PDB file of C-alpha atoms in Angstrom:
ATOM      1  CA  UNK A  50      30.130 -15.958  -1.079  1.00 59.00           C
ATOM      2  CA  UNK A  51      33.248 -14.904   0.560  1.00 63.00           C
ATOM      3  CA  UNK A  52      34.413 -13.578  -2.688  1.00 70.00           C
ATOM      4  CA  UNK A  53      31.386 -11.798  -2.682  1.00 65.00           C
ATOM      5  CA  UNK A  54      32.118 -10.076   0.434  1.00 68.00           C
ATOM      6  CA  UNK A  55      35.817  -9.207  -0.282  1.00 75.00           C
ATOM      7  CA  UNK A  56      34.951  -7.019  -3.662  1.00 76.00           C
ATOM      8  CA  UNK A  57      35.593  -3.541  -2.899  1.00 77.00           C
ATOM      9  CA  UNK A  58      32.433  -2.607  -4.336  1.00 75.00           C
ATOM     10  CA  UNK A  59      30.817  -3.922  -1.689  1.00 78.00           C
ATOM     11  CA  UNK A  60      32.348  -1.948   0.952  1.00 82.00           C
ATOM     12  CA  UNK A  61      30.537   1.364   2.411  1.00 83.00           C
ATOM     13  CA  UNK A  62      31.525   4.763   3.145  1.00 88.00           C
ATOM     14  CA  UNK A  63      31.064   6.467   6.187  1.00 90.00           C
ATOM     15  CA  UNK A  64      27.529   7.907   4.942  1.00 89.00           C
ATOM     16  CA  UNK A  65      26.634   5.000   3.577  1.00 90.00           C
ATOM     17  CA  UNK A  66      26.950   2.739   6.549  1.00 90.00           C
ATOM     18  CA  UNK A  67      25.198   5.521   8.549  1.00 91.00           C
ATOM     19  CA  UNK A  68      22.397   5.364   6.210  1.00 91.00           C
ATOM     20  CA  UNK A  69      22.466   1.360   6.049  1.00 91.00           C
ATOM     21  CA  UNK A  70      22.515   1.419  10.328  1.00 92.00           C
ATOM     22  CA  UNK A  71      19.490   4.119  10.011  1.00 91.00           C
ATOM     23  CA  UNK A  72      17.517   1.904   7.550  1.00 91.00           C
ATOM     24  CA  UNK A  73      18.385  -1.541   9.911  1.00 92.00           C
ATOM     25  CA  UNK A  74      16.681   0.302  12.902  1.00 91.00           C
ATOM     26  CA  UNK A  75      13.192   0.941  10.729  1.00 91.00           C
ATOM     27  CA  UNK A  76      13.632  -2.171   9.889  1.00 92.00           C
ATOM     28  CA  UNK A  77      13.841  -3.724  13.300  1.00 92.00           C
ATOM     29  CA  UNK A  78      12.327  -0.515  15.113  1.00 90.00           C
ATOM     30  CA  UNK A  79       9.947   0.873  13.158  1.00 87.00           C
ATOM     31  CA  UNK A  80       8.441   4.015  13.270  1.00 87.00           C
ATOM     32  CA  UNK A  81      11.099   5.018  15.191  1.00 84.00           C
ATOM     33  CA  UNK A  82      13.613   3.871  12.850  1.00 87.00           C
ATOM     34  CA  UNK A  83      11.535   5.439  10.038  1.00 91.00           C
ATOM     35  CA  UNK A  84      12.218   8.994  11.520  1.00 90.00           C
ATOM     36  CA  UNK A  85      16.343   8.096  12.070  1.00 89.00           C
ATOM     37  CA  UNK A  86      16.229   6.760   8.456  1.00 91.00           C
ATOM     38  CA  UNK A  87      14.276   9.768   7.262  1.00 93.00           C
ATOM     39  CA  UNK A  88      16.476  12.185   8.577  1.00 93.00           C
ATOM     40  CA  UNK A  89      19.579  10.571   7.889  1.00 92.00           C
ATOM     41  CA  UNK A  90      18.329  10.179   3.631  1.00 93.00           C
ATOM     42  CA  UNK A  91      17.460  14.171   3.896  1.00 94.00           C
ATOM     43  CA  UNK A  92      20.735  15.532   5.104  1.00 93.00           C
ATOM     44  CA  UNK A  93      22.687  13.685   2.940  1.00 93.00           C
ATOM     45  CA  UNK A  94      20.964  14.908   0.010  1.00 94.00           C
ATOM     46  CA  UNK A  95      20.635  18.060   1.321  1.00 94.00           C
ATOM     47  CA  UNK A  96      24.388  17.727   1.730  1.00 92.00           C
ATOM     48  CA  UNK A  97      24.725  16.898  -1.575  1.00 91.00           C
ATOM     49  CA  UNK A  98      22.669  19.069  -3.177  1.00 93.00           C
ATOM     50  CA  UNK A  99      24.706  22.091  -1.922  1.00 92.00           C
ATOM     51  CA  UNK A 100      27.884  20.169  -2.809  1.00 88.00           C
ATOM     52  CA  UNK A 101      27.015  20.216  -6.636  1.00 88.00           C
ATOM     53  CA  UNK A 102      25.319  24.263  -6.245  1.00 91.00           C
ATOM     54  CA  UNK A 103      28.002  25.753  -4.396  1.00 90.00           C
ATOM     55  CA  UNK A 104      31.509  24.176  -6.166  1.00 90.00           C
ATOM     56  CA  UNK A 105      33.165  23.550  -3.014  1.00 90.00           C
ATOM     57  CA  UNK A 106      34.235  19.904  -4.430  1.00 91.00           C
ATOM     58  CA  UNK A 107      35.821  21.845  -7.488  1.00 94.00           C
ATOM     59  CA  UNK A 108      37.276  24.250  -5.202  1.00 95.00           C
ATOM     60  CA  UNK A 109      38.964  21.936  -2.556  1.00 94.00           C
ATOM     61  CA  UNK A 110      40.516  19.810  -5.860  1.00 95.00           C
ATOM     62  CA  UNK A 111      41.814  23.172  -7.392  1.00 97.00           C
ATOM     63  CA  UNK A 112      43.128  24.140  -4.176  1.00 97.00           C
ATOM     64  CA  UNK A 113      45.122  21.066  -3.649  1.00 97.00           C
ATOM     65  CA  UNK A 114      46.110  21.180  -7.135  1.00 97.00           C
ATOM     66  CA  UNK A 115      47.825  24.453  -6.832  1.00 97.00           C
ATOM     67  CA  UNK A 116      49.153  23.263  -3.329  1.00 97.00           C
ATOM     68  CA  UNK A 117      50.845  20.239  -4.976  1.00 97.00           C
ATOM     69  CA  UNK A 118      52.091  22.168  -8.233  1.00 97.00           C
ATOM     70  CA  UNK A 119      53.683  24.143  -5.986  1.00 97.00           C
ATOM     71  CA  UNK A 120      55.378  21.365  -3.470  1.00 97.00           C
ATOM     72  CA  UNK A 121      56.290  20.045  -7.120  1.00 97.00           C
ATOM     73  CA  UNK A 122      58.359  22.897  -8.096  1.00 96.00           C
ATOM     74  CA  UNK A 123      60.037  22.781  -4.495  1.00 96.00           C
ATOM     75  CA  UNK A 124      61.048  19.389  -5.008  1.00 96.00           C
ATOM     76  CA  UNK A 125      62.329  19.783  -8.497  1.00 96.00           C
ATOM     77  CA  UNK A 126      64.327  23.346  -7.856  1.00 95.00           C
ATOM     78  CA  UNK A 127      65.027  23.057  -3.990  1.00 92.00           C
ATOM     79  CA  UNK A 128      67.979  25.441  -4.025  1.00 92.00           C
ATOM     80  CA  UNK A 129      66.225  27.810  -6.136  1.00 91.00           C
ATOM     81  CA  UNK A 130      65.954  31.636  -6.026  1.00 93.00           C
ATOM     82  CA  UNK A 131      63.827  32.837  -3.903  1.00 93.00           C
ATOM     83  CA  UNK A 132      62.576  35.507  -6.203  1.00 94.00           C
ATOM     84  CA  UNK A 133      61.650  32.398  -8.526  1.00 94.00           C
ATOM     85  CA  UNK A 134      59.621  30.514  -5.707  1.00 94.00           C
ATOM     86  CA  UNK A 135      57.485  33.752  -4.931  1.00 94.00           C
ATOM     87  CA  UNK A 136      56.929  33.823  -9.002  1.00 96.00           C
ATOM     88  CA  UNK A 137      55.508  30.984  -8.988  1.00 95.00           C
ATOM     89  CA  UNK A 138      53.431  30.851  -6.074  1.00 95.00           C
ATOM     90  CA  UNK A 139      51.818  33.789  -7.520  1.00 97.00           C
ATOM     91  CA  UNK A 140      51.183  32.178 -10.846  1.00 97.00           C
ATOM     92  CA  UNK A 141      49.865  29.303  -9.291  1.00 97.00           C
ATOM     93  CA  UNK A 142      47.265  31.524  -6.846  1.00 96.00           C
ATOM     94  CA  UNK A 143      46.477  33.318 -10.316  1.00 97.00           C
ATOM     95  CA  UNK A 144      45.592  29.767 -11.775  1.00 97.00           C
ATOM     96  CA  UNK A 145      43.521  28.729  -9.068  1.00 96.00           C
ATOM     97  CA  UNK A 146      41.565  32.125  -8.713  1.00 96.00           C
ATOM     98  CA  UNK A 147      40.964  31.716 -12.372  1.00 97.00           C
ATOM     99  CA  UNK A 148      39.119  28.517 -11.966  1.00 96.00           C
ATOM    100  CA  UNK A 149      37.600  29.503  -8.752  1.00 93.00           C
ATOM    101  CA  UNK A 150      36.333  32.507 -10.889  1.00 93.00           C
ATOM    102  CA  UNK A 151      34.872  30.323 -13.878  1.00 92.00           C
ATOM    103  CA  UNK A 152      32.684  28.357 -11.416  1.00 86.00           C
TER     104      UNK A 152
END
């Protein structure tokens, strides 16, 4: 049992322990609970739902992928040019409008 307990499948996100709480109060509450649980269930798929329509998830990773191609090429030319920095800076804002663009 204890292993049981100790797999990291087991262990919740914030949502999902909100939802778990939400569904413990019906359970012990009620109607009451019923409504908490309710609402809880409808805004996260409401959340989700506009998550998957809107890109935002594909935008925030393509945002820090730029963001970390471009700490990468600091790290590997940190005396560089500045002329060469601004270059690519630019080529990596061109990369992620592109993508942003495709959505």
């Amino acid at each position: 049992m204890a292993d049981l307990i100790t797999d990291p499948s087991w262990k919740l996100e914030t949502g999902d322990l909100i939802q778990q709480l939400s569904m413990l109060s019906w359970l012990h509450q009620g109607d009451e609970g019923k409504k908490l649980f309710e609402t809880i269930t409808a805004l996260r798929v409401g959340y989700e739902v506009y998550q998957r329509i809107s890109g935002e998830r594909e935008i925030d990773t393509y945002r820090t992928q730029a963001i970390l191609a471009i700490a990468d090429y600091v790290n590997k030319h940190p005396k560089g040019p500045e002329k060469e920095l601004i270059k690519e800076i630019k080529k990596q804002i061109e990369i992620f409008a592109a993508r942003v663009e495709a959505l």
